[in-house]
């Protein structure tokens, strides 16, 4: 039985947190974001709740939704059917459409007296601060730069992440009571010891990797040789770079996402030509493939398998970069050990060279403390306990983990915050339910054959020639129609049918009705509903004669609440003599065409069904019991139902009609309507016609109407 | 399995008329499988009774229960409190269920909600057919594994009769002539000549014609 979360923010939302088998997207996400959950909610038009679900584990959800490396999509099982779900774009949609309506920050259940200092206001520092504040601690972030956000503020280009989005996240974190002191450099303006002296009980180092590395090659100190992070910071702040005059020819060294950011930003700073050289081959290039593709679209010339030899000089200025062929980047042990062929060289002409080959940490704060660094100058920290060599001082994020993606750093911040909490409370680190998660297995070929293909929605973008000169975001975000269409592509991994077994009669009905061939007779000779093949259409759950099947994520529980919200009750309806229609309407069919903008009243009291196949005979009878004069079941046109449930619901309605006749309610009061295009007009027309028919029939014998 | 179907709603309403607290008891075995009396059907019947009572202004309180097998006294015993609390109990089990209930709860008013039809099997979703007559003396080995006792309209042991036309029974064109099926099946196996042998007259005393049947296994008795 799914745990049903009912609170003001989440409405009725069956949580899968206690389950072992999870959607692969959720397992792949370092934060274990319930992506299937918010996609399920988007498919229902519940955007605010979708936002709440996405935000639940991610205090930087607005920023992350623009820049995430989205390892979730790599694991998306839909890829085997056609293409992966555009998960990150849907998260952005949830932010765009749900954030505004989201409630205020939750109040911590209690407040502790201890204060925690966090050094660094980047993704990790902000995440840990959010957690600790929500746990009830007074948290201060010390950020050496003038703005909070770290790499999100200074590094990520504005065309990917508008700073207004980041500001929303920071604002929400501050609303939790987190104090952010910017322009304060720990180690210079204040020491770690002074933090303790000021009454902080614990210090968390989350300084990230803020220093760009260079290479000791000839010409590296020439004017015109720049470092990635200062360059990005300047372009992000001003839209240009004083060292990169308009019309410059820029050569970027590096193959990571930062290098790609630098190359694309160079165009935006005014460069007329941008070349990039990296050691890795096209297959090995560490930057995200979509970033590489977008950079190439904008005209960045990417030279793979080339290593820098020297910065070429002419008249004391940069004249280009000499590179040599890189034959191999990693050795047999997968260690970074590049090999070159010096006989194969070439020159990349240019007047600016920018190093984007990696970053290191500024750990000057460790001076004169018990916080030890290793021989390479890296922080010594325990990756399980998040401790450093000084008691009470913890670490998280990339200063500890090294370079990676933001969500991985933030994941460590969650755990580090818990470590700080446990240290302060003198308790053991609790086991995390996320550690028990296991990704569902593959979708099998016979199942895939039965799943109708649906094209992945493309993110609308600004044309490369236009966007390469603009610091404005080039991705425009999904429309409602696109988002809902994309969300309904989700295979609902791990949210499908579970046989409770206790009541199961092994009647094989599920096996017979499933459109996807999910239930089989297992090795034990009993029915087995394979969760890893289930598409969560819900047909088996409604057909099961033993009521033994439950959907892990069902919105069936919301029906009474929806009816109540619609004023469908004997008492409420006793005040009107007009015909009352309850419409159980397929959410997929309705929103496929309409989006979810403000719906003009149709005269029907609409209960949204996530596939009409989930409408139960008892739901229909219930509507009549509560005083409906007629019930309409609005279904997709048969061929449009991607869950193939319409035939079943039609049969169910037919039986219910006969039942109603026997009960004493004319079966004609129950109708099936197809949601054909134009859906809105046709539905309205169907409601009007049914209203006329019901008016002629008079009120349902089961309701009370006001005396005339 | 035992195949049953629910009685018409009107008949059930007639049986419970005059009673306020109605307990519906389903059975989680055969009649669940044939969609006559499982938890789902109990629920639908309960909803239907409530709505019908609402229309008629009757004061009716319906509670729902389903036990794994209503033919077992121990399972039925778990319902004692609810049965005692009810004015009437509608059993949605085969005919064995209500009788088990009556035995367990002699003071309760127990009525049947199902009509028990036959021993049968599913032909496809929603279709069940009689396949065994429970005659107590199986002769399937003589008839190609197809039972003429259950499936021949006349239960002929040496058919077909003159009413077999085009593989159909004269009783109804919807009924296949089972003797045609037996012949066809044995012919495929190359054993059609078996049919030349007359099946001796059958001892029908095992079929219930000698009074209600009981099986006693001393080794299992406690």
mmCIF file of N, CA and C in Angstrom, chain A residues 585 589-590 593-594 602 632 634-635 637 671-690 693:
data_model
loop_
_atom_site.group_PDB
_atom_site.id
_atom_site.type_symbol
_atom_site.label_atom_id
_atom_site.label_comp_id
_atom_site.label_asym_id
_atom_site.label_seq_id
_atom_site.Cartn_x
_atom_site.Cartn_y
_atom_site.Cartn_z
ATOM 1 N N UNK A 585 -13.600 12.435 -16.378
ATOM 2 C CA UNK A 585 -13.013 12.781 -17.668
ATOM 3 C C UNK A 585 -11.532 12.396 -17.722
ATOM 4 N N UNK A 589 -6.800 12.725 -22.326
ATOM 5 C CA UNK A 589 -7.521 13.139 -23.518
ATOM 6 C C UNK A 589 -7.863 14.620 -23.504
ATOM 7 N N UNK A 590 -8.183 15.119 -22.326
ATOM 8 C CA UNK A 590 -8.571 16.524 -22.214
ATOM 9 C C UNK A 590 -7.375 17.445 -22.451
ATOM 10 N N UNK A 593 -4.974 18.378 -25.813
ATOM 11 C CA UNK A 593 -5.229 19.455 -26.752
ATOM 12 C C UNK A 593 -5.320 20.814 -26.072
ATOM 13 N N UNK A 594 -5.662 20.836 -24.820
ATOM 14 C CA UNK A 594 -6.059 22.101 -24.219
ATOM 15 C C UNK A 594 -5.080 22.770 -23.297
ATOM 16 N N UNK A 602 -18.217 24.264 -17.826
ATOM 17 C CA UNK A 602 -18.943 23.573 -18.889
ATOM 18 C C UNK A 602 -20.322 23.167 -18.430
ATOM 19 N N UNK A 632 -21.267 11.249 -16.785
ATOM 20 C CA UNK A 632 -20.635 11.133 -18.092
ATOM 21 C C UNK A 632 -19.222 10.590 -17.881
ATOM 22 N N UNK A 634 -15.940 10.556 -19.879
ATOM 23 C CA UNK A 634 -15.340 11.131 -21.088
ATOM 24 C C UNK A 634 -14.011 10.461 -21.356
ATOM 25 N N UNK A 635 -13.962 9.784 -22.474
ATOM 26 C CA UNK A 635 -12.802 8.929 -22.785
ATOM 27 C C UNK A 635 -12.101 9.445 -24.039
ATOM 28 N N UNK A 637 -10.700 9.022 -27.797
ATOM 29 C CA UNK A 637 -11.109 8.199 -28.921
ATOM 30 C C UNK A 637 -10.282 6.913 -28.839
ATOM 31 N N UNK A 671 -23.573 8.093 -19.596
ATOM 32 C CA UNK A 671 -23.151 8.176 -20.999
ATOM 33 C C UNK A 671 -21.636 8.125 -21.117
ATOM 34 N N UNK A 672 -21.188 7.602 -22.243
ATOM 35 C CA UNK A 672 -19.767 7.673 -22.600
ATOM 36 C C UNK A 672 -19.631 8.710 -23.705
ATOM 37 N N UNK A 673 -18.688 9.600 -23.540
ATOM 38 C CA UNK A 673 -18.450 10.623 -24.566
ATOM 39 C C UNK A 673 -16.997 10.534 -24.990
ATOM 40 N N UNK A 674 -16.772 10.596 -26.270
ATOM 41 C CA UNK A 674 -15.391 10.576 -26.766
ATOM 42 C C UNK A 674 -14.848 11.989 -26.850
ATOM 43 N N UNK A 675 -13.635 12.147 -26.380
ATOM 44 C CA UNK A 675 -12.984 13.455 -26.428
ATOM 45 C C UNK A 675 -12.300 13.633 -27.787
ATOM 46 N N UNK A 676 -13.125 13.963 -28.766
ATOM 47 C CA UNK A 676 -12.563 14.148 -30.103
ATOM 48 C C UNK A 676 -12.293 15.628 -30.358
ATOM 49 N N UNK A 677 -11.416 15.877 -31.289
ATOM 50 C CA UNK A 677 -11.021 17.251 -31.602
ATOM 51 C C UNK A 677 -12.132 17.981 -32.370
ATOM 52 N N UNK A 678 -12.417 19.245 -32.103
ATOM 53 C CA UNK A 678 -11.839 20.067 -31.035
ATOM 54 C C UNK A 678 -12.438 19.696 -29.685
ATOM 55 N N UNK A 679 -11.570 19.261 -28.798
ATOM 56 C CA UNK A 679 -12.003 18.614 -27.572
ATOM 57 C C UNK A 679 -12.893 19.517 -26.722
ATOM 58 N N UNK A 680 -12.446 20.754 -26.559
ATOM 59 C CA UNK A 680 -13.175 21.632 -25.645
ATOM 60 C C UNK A 680 -14.610 21.879 -26.140
ATOM 61 N N UNK A 681 -14.716 22.229 -27.414
ATOM 62 C CA UNK A 681 -16.052 22.517 -27.965
ATOM 63 C C UNK A 681 -16.937 21.267 -27.918
ATOM 64 N N UNK A 682 -16.352 20.146 -28.317
ATOM 65 C CA UNK A 682 -17.150 18.922 -28.369
ATOM 66 C C UNK A 682 -17.608 18.486 -26.987
ATOM 67 N N UNK A 683 -16.718 18.659 -26.025
ATOM 68 C CA UNK A 683 -17.087 18.268 -24.667
ATOM 69 C C UNK A 683 -18.219 19.161 -24.157
ATOM 70 N N UNK A 684 -18.048 20.466 -24.420
ATOM 71 C CA UNK A 684 -19.072 21.412 -23.972
ATOM 72 C C UNK A 684 -20.424 21.065 -24.601
ATOM 73 N N UNK A 685 -20.352 20.752 -25.894
ATOM 74 C CA UNK A 685 -21.578 20.416 -26.623
ATOM 75 C C UNK A 685 -22.217 19.144 -26.025
ATOM 76 N N UNK A 686 -21.372 18.176 -25.736
ATOM 77 C CA UNK A 686 -21.885 16.924 -25.174
ATOM 78 C C UNK A 686 -22.550 17.175 -23.825
ATOM 79 N N UNK A 687 -21.943 18.057 -23.034
ATOM 80 C CA UNK A 687 -22.523 18.371 -21.724
ATOM 81 C C UNK A 687 -23.874 19.070 -21.913
ATOM 82 N N UNK A 688 -23.894 19.997 -22.859
ATOM 83 C CA UNK A 688 -25.157 20.721 -23.106
ATOM 84 C C UNK A 688 -26.262 19.753 -23.521
ATOM 85 N N UNK A 689 -25.913 18.869 -24.446
ATOM 86 C CA UNK A 689 -26.929 17.930 -24.934
ATOM 87 C C UNK A 689 -27.404 17.003 -23.818
ATOM 88 N N UNK A 690 -26.448 16.564 -23.018
ATOM 89 C CA UNK A 690 -26.834 15.666 -21.929
ATOM 90 C C UNK A 690 -27.704 16.421 -20.909
ATOM 91 N N UNK A 693 -31.165 16.440 -22.199
ATOM 92 C CA UNK A 693 -31.799 15.131 -22.035
ATOM 93 C C UNK A 693 -32.197 14.904 -20.580
#
